[in-house]
Tab-separated table of C-alpha atoms and ligand atoms in Angstrom:
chain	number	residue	atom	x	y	z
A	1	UNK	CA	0.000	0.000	0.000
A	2	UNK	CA	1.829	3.619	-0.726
A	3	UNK	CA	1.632	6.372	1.420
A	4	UNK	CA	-0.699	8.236	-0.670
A	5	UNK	CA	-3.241	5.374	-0.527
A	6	UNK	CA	-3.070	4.301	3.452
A	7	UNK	CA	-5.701	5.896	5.242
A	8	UNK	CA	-3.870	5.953	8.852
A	9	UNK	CA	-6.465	7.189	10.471
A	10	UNK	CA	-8.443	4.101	10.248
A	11	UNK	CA	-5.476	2.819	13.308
A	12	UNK	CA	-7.496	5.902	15.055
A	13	UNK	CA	-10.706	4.002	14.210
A	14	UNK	CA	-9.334	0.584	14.648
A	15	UNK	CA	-8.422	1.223	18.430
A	16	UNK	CA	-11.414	3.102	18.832
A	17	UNK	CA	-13.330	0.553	18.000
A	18	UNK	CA	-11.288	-2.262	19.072
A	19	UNK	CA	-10.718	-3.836	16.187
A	20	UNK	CA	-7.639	-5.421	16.324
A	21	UNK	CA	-7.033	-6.915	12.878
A	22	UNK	CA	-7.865	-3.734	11.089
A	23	UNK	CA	-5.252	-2.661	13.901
A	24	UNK	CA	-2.700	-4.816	13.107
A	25	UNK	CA	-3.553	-4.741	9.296
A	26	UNK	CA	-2.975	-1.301	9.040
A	27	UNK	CA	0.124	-0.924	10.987
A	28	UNK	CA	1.911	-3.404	8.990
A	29	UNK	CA	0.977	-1.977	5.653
A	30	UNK	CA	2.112	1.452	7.303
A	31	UNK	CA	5.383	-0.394	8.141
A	32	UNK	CA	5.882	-1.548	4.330
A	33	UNK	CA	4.657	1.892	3.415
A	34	UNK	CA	7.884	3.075	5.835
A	35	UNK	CA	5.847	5.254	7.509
A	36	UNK	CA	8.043	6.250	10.808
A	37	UNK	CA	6.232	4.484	13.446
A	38	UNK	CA	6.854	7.494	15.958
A	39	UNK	CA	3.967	9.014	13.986
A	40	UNK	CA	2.114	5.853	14.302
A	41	UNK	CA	1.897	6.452	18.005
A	42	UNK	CA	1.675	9.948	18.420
A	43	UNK	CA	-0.914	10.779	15.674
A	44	UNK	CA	-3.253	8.027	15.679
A	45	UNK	CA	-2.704	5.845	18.736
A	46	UNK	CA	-2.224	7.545	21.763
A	47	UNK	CA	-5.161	10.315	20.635
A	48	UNK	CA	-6.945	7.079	19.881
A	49	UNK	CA	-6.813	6.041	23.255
A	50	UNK	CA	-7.533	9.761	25.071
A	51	UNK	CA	-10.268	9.466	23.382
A	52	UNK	CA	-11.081	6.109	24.571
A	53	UNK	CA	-10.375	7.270	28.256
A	54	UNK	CA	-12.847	10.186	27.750
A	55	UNK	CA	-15.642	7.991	26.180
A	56	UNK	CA	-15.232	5.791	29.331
A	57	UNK	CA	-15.409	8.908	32.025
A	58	UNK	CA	-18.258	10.074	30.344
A	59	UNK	CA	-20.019	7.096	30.774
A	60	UNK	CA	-20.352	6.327	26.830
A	61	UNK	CA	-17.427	3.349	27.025
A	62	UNK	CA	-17.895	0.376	29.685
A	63	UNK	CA	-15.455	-1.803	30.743
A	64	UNK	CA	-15.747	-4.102	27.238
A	65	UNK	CA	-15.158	-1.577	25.470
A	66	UNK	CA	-12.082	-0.147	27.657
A	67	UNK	CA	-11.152	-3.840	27.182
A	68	UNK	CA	-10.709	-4.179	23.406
A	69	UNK	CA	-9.715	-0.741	22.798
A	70	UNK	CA	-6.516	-1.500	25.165
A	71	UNK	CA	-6.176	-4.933	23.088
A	72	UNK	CA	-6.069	-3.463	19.307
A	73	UNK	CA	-3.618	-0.769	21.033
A	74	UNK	CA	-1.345	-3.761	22.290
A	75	UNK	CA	-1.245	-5.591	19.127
A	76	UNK	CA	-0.680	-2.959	16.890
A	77	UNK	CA	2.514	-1.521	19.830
A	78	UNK	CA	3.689	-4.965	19.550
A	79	UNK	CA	4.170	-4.535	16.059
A	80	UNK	CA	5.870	-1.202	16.589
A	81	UNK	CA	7.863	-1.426	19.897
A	82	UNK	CA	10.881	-3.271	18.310
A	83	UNK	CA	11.161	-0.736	16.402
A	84	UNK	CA	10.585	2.129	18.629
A	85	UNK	CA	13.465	0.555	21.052
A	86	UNK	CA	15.743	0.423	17.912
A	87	UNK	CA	15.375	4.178	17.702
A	88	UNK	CA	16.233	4.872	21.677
A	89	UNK	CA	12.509	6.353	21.968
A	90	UNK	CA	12.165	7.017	25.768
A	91	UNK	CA	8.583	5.789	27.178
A	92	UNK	CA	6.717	8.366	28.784
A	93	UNK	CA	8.000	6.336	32.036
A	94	UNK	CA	8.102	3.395	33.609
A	95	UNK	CA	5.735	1.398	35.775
A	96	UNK	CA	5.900	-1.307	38.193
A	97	UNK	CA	2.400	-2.688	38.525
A	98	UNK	CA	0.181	-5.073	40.879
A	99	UNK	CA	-2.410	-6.299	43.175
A	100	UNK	CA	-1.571	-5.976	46.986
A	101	UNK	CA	-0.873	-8.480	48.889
A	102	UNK	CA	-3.200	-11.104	49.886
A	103	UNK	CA	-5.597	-10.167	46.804
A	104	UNK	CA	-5.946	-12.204	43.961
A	105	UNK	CA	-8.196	-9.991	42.071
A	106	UNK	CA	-6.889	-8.430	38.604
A	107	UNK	CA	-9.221	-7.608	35.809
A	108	UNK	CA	-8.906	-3.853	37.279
A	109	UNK	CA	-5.152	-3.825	37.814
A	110	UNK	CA	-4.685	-5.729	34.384
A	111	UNK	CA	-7.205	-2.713	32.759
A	112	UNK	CA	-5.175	-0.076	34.436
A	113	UNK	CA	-1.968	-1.770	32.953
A	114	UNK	CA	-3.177	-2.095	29.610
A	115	UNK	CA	-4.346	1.302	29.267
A	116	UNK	CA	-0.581	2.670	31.039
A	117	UNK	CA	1.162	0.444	28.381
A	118	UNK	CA	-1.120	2.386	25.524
A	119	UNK	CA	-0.483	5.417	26.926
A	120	UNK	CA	3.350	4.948	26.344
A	121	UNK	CA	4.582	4.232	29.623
A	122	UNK	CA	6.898	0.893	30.082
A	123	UNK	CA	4.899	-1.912	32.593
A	124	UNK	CA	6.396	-3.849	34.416
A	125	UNK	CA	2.846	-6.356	35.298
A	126	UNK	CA	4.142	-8.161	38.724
A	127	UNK	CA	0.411	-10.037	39.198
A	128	UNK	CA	-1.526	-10.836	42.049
A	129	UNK	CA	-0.724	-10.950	45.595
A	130	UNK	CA	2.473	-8.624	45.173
A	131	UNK	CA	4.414	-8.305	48.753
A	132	UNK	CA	6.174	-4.573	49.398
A	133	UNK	CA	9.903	-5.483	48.891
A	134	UNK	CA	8.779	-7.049	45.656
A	135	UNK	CA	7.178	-3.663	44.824
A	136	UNK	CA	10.565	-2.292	45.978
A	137	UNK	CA	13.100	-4.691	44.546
A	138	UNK	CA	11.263	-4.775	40.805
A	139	UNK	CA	11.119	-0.439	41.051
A	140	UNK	CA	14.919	-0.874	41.558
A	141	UNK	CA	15.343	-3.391	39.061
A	142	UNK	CA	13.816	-1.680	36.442
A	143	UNK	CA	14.549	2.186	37.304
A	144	UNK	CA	10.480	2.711	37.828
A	145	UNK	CA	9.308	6.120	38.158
A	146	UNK	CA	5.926	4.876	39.460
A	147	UNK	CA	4.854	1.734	41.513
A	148	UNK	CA	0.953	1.170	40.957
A	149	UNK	CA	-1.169	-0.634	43.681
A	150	UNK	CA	-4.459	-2.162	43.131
A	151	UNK	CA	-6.798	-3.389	46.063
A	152	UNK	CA	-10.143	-4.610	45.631
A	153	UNK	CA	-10.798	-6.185	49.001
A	154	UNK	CA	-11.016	-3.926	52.642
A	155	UNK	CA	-9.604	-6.399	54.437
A	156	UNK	CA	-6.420	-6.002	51.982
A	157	UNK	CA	-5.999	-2.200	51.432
A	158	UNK	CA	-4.562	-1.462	54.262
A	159	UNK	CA	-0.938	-3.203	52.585
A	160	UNK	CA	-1.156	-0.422	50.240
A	161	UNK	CA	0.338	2.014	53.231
A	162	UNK	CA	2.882	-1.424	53.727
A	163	UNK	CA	4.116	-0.235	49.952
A	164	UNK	CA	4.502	3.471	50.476
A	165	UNK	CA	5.931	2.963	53.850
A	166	UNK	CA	8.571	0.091	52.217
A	167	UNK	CA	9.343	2.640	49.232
A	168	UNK	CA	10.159	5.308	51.914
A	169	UNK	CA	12.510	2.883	53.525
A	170	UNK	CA	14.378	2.219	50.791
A	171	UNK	CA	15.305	5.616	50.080
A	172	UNK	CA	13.380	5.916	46.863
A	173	UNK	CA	10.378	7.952	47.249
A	174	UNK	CA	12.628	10.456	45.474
A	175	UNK	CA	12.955	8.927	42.094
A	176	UNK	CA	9.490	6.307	42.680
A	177	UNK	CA	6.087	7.065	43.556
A	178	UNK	CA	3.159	5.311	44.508
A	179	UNK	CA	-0.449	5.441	43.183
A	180	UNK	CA	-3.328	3.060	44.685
A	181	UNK	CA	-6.567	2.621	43.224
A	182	UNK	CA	-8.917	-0.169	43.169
A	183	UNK	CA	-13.256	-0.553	44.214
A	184	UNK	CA	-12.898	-0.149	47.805
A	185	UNK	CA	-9.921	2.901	47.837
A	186	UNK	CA	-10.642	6.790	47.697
A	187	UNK	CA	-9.241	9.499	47.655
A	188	UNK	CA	-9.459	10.197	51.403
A	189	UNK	CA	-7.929	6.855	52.076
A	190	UNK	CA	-5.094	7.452	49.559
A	191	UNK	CA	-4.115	10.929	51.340
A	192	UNK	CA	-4.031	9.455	54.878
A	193	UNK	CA	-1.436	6.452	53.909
A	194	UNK	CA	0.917	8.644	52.210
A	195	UNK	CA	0.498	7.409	48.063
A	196	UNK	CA	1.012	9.832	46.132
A	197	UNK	CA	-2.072	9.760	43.857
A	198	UNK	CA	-5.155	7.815	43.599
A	199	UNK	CA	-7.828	7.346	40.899
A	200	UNK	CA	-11.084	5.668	41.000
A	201	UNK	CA	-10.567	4.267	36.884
A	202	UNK	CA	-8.258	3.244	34.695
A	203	UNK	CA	-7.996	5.944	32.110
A	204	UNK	CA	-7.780	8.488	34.822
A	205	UNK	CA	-4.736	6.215	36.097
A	206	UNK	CA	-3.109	7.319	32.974
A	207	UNK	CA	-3.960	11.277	33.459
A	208	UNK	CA	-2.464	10.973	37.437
A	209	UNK	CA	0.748	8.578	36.364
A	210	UNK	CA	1.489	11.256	32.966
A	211	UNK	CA	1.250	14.319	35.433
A	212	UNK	CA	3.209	12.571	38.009
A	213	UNK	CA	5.812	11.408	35.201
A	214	UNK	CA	6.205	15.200	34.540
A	215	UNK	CA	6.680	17.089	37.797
B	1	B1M	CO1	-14.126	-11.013	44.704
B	1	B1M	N1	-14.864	-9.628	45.864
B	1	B1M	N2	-13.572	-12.053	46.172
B	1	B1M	N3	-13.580	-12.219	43.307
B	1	B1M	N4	-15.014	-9.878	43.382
B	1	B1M	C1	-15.357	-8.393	45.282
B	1	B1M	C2	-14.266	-7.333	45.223
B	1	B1M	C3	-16.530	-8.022	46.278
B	1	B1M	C4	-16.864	-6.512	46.330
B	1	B1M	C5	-17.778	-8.868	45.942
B	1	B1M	C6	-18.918	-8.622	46.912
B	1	B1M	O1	-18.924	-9.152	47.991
B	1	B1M	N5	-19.878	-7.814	46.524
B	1	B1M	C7	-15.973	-8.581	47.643
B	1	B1M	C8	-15.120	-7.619	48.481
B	1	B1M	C9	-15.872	-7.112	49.691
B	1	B1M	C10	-15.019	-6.224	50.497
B	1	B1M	O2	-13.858	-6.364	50.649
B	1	B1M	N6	-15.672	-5.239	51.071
B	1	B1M	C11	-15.167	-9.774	47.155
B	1	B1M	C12	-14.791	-10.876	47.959
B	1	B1M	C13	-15.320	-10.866	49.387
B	1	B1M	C14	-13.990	-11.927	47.490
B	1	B1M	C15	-13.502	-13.148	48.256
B	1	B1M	C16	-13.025	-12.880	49.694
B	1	B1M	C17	-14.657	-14.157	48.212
B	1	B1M	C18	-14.407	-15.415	49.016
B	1	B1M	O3	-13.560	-16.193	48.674
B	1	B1M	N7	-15.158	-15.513	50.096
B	1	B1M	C19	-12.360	-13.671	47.368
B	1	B1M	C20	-11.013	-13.050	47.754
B	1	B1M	C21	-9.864	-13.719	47.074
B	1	B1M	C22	-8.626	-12.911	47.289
B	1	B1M	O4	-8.425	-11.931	46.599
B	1	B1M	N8	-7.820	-13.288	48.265
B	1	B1M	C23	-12.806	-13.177	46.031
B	1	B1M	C24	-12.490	-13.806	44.843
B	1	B1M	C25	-12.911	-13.378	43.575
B	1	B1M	C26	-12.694	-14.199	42.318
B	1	B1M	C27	-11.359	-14.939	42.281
B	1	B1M	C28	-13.823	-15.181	42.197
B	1	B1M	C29	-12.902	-13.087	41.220
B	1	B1M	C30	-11.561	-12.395	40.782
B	1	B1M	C31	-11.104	-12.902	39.441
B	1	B1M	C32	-9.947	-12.067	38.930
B	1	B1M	O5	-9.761	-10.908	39.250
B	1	B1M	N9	-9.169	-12.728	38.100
B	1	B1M	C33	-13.723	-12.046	41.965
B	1	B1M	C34	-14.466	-11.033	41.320
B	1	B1M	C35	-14.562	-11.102	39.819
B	1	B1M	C36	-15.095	-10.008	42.056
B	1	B1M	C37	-16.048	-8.911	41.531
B	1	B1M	C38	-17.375	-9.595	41.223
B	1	B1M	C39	-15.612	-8.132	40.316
B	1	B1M	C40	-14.241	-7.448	40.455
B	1	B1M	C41	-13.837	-6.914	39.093
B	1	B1M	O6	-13.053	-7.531	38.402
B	1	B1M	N10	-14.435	-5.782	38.660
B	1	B1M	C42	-16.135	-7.944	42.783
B	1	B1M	C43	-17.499	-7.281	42.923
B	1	B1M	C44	-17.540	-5.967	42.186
B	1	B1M	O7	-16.557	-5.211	42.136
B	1	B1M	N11	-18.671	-5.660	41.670
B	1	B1M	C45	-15.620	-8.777	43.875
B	1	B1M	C46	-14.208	-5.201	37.335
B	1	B1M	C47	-12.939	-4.339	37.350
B	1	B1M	C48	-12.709	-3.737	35.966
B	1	B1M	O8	-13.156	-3.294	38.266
B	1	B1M	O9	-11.278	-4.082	39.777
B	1	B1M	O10	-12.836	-2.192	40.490
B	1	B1M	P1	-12.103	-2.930	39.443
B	1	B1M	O11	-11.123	-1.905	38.700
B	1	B1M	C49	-11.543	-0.622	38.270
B	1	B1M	C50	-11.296	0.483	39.310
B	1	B1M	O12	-11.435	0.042	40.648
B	1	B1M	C51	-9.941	1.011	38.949
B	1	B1M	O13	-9.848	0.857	37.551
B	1	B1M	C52	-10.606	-0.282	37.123
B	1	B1M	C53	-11.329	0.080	35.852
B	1	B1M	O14	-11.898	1.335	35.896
B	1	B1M	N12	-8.712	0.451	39.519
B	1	B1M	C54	-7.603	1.234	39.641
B	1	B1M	C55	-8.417	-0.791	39.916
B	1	B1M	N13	-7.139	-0.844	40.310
B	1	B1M	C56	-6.610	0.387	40.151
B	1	B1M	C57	-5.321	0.889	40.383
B	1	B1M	C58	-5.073	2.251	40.118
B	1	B1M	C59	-6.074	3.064	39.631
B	1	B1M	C60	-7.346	2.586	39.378
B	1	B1M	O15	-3.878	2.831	40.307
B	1	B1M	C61	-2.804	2.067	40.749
């Protein structure tokens, strides 16, 4: 396909709709068109995605929806990322990601990681029940700017302070912060353990992780 004749906004309208083998289709025959793949992500996907984020926060996207959208993102970045790392193109940051300790639940945490990883940001997915020197010792590891937490039960929140209070011991609160999220967690409850942001959805887990990526 030349360049003339691709249409790359139907990657826009791939990920929007979750369609991930017009997603895939159309990145490879942007690939073989040697369209630079930077644009790829910049002009189609990631706006793709906002807009995603916004449909969902205004209550015109559910979950499903979240769901594929994140999925045709994936396939099509899996496509590009070799690439991308072959150029030295930084991620927006990176991200060491899991459910607390003693939860085993992770459709939410594996939505918020999905949606990070299309928003540009490296993830580092550590799974379910995730103890607080593994939260520390991975953020290490891999040079994490941000260590997410996801809790979904009340009786297993309260590890989220065990994070930030292990982070804080290790000396790296400076370079690695902590955001918490999940069903039973709020704002309030975020504040008075010490994370350093909190969001109630996974989209707006990507808003609080770019801003804290920036500052
Ligand atoms: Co369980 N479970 N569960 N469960 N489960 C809940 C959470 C519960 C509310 C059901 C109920 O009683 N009504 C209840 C908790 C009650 C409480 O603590 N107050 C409960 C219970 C009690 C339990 C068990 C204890 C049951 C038992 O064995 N007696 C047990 C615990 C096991 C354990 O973890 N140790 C248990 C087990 C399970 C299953 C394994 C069967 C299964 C999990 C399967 C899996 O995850 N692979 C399960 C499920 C599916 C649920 C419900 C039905 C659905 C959870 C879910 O996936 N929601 C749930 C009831 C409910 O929530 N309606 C329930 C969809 C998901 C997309 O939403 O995870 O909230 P959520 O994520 C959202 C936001 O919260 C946010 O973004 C996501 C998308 O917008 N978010 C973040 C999440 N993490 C974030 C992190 C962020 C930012 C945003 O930044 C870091």
């Amino acid at each position: 396909m030349a360049d003339e004749t691709l249409d790359l906004h139907k990657l826009h309208e791939a990920i929007l709709t979750g369609d991930l083998k017009v997603a895939v289709d159309v990145t490879n025959a942007a690939l073989a068109a040697r369209i630079d793949p930077q644009r790829l992500v910049t002009e189609q996907m990631i706006p793709a995605m906002d807009e995603v984020g916004r449909r969902f926060q205004n209550h015109e996207y559910f979950v499903p929806e979240l769901l594929i959208a994140a999925r045709a993102m994936k396939g099509s970045l899996e496509i590009l990322r070799p690439l991308l790392v072959e150029r030295g193109i930084e991620p927006v940051g990176r991200v060491v990601i899991g459910t607390v300790k003693g939860d085993l639940h992770d459709i939410g945490k594996g939505l918020v990681a999905a949606m990070l990883e299309g928003g540009g940001f490296d993830v580092f997915d550590l799974g379910v029940d995730v103890a607080p020197e593994t939260f520390v010792r991975h953020a290490r590891e891999t040079g994490a700017n941000l260590i997410a937490v996801s809790a979904l039960l009340t009786t297993t929140m309260m590890g989220m302070k065990a994070v930030v209070e292990a982070v804080r011991e290790a000396g790296i609160h400076g370079q690695c912060r902590v955001i918490v999220g999940g069903a039973p967690v709020t704002q309030q409850f975020a504040e008075s353990i010490g994370a350093d942001g909190y969001s109630d959805n996974a989209s707006g887990a990507v808003t609080l992780a770019r801003r804290l990526c920036t500052v």
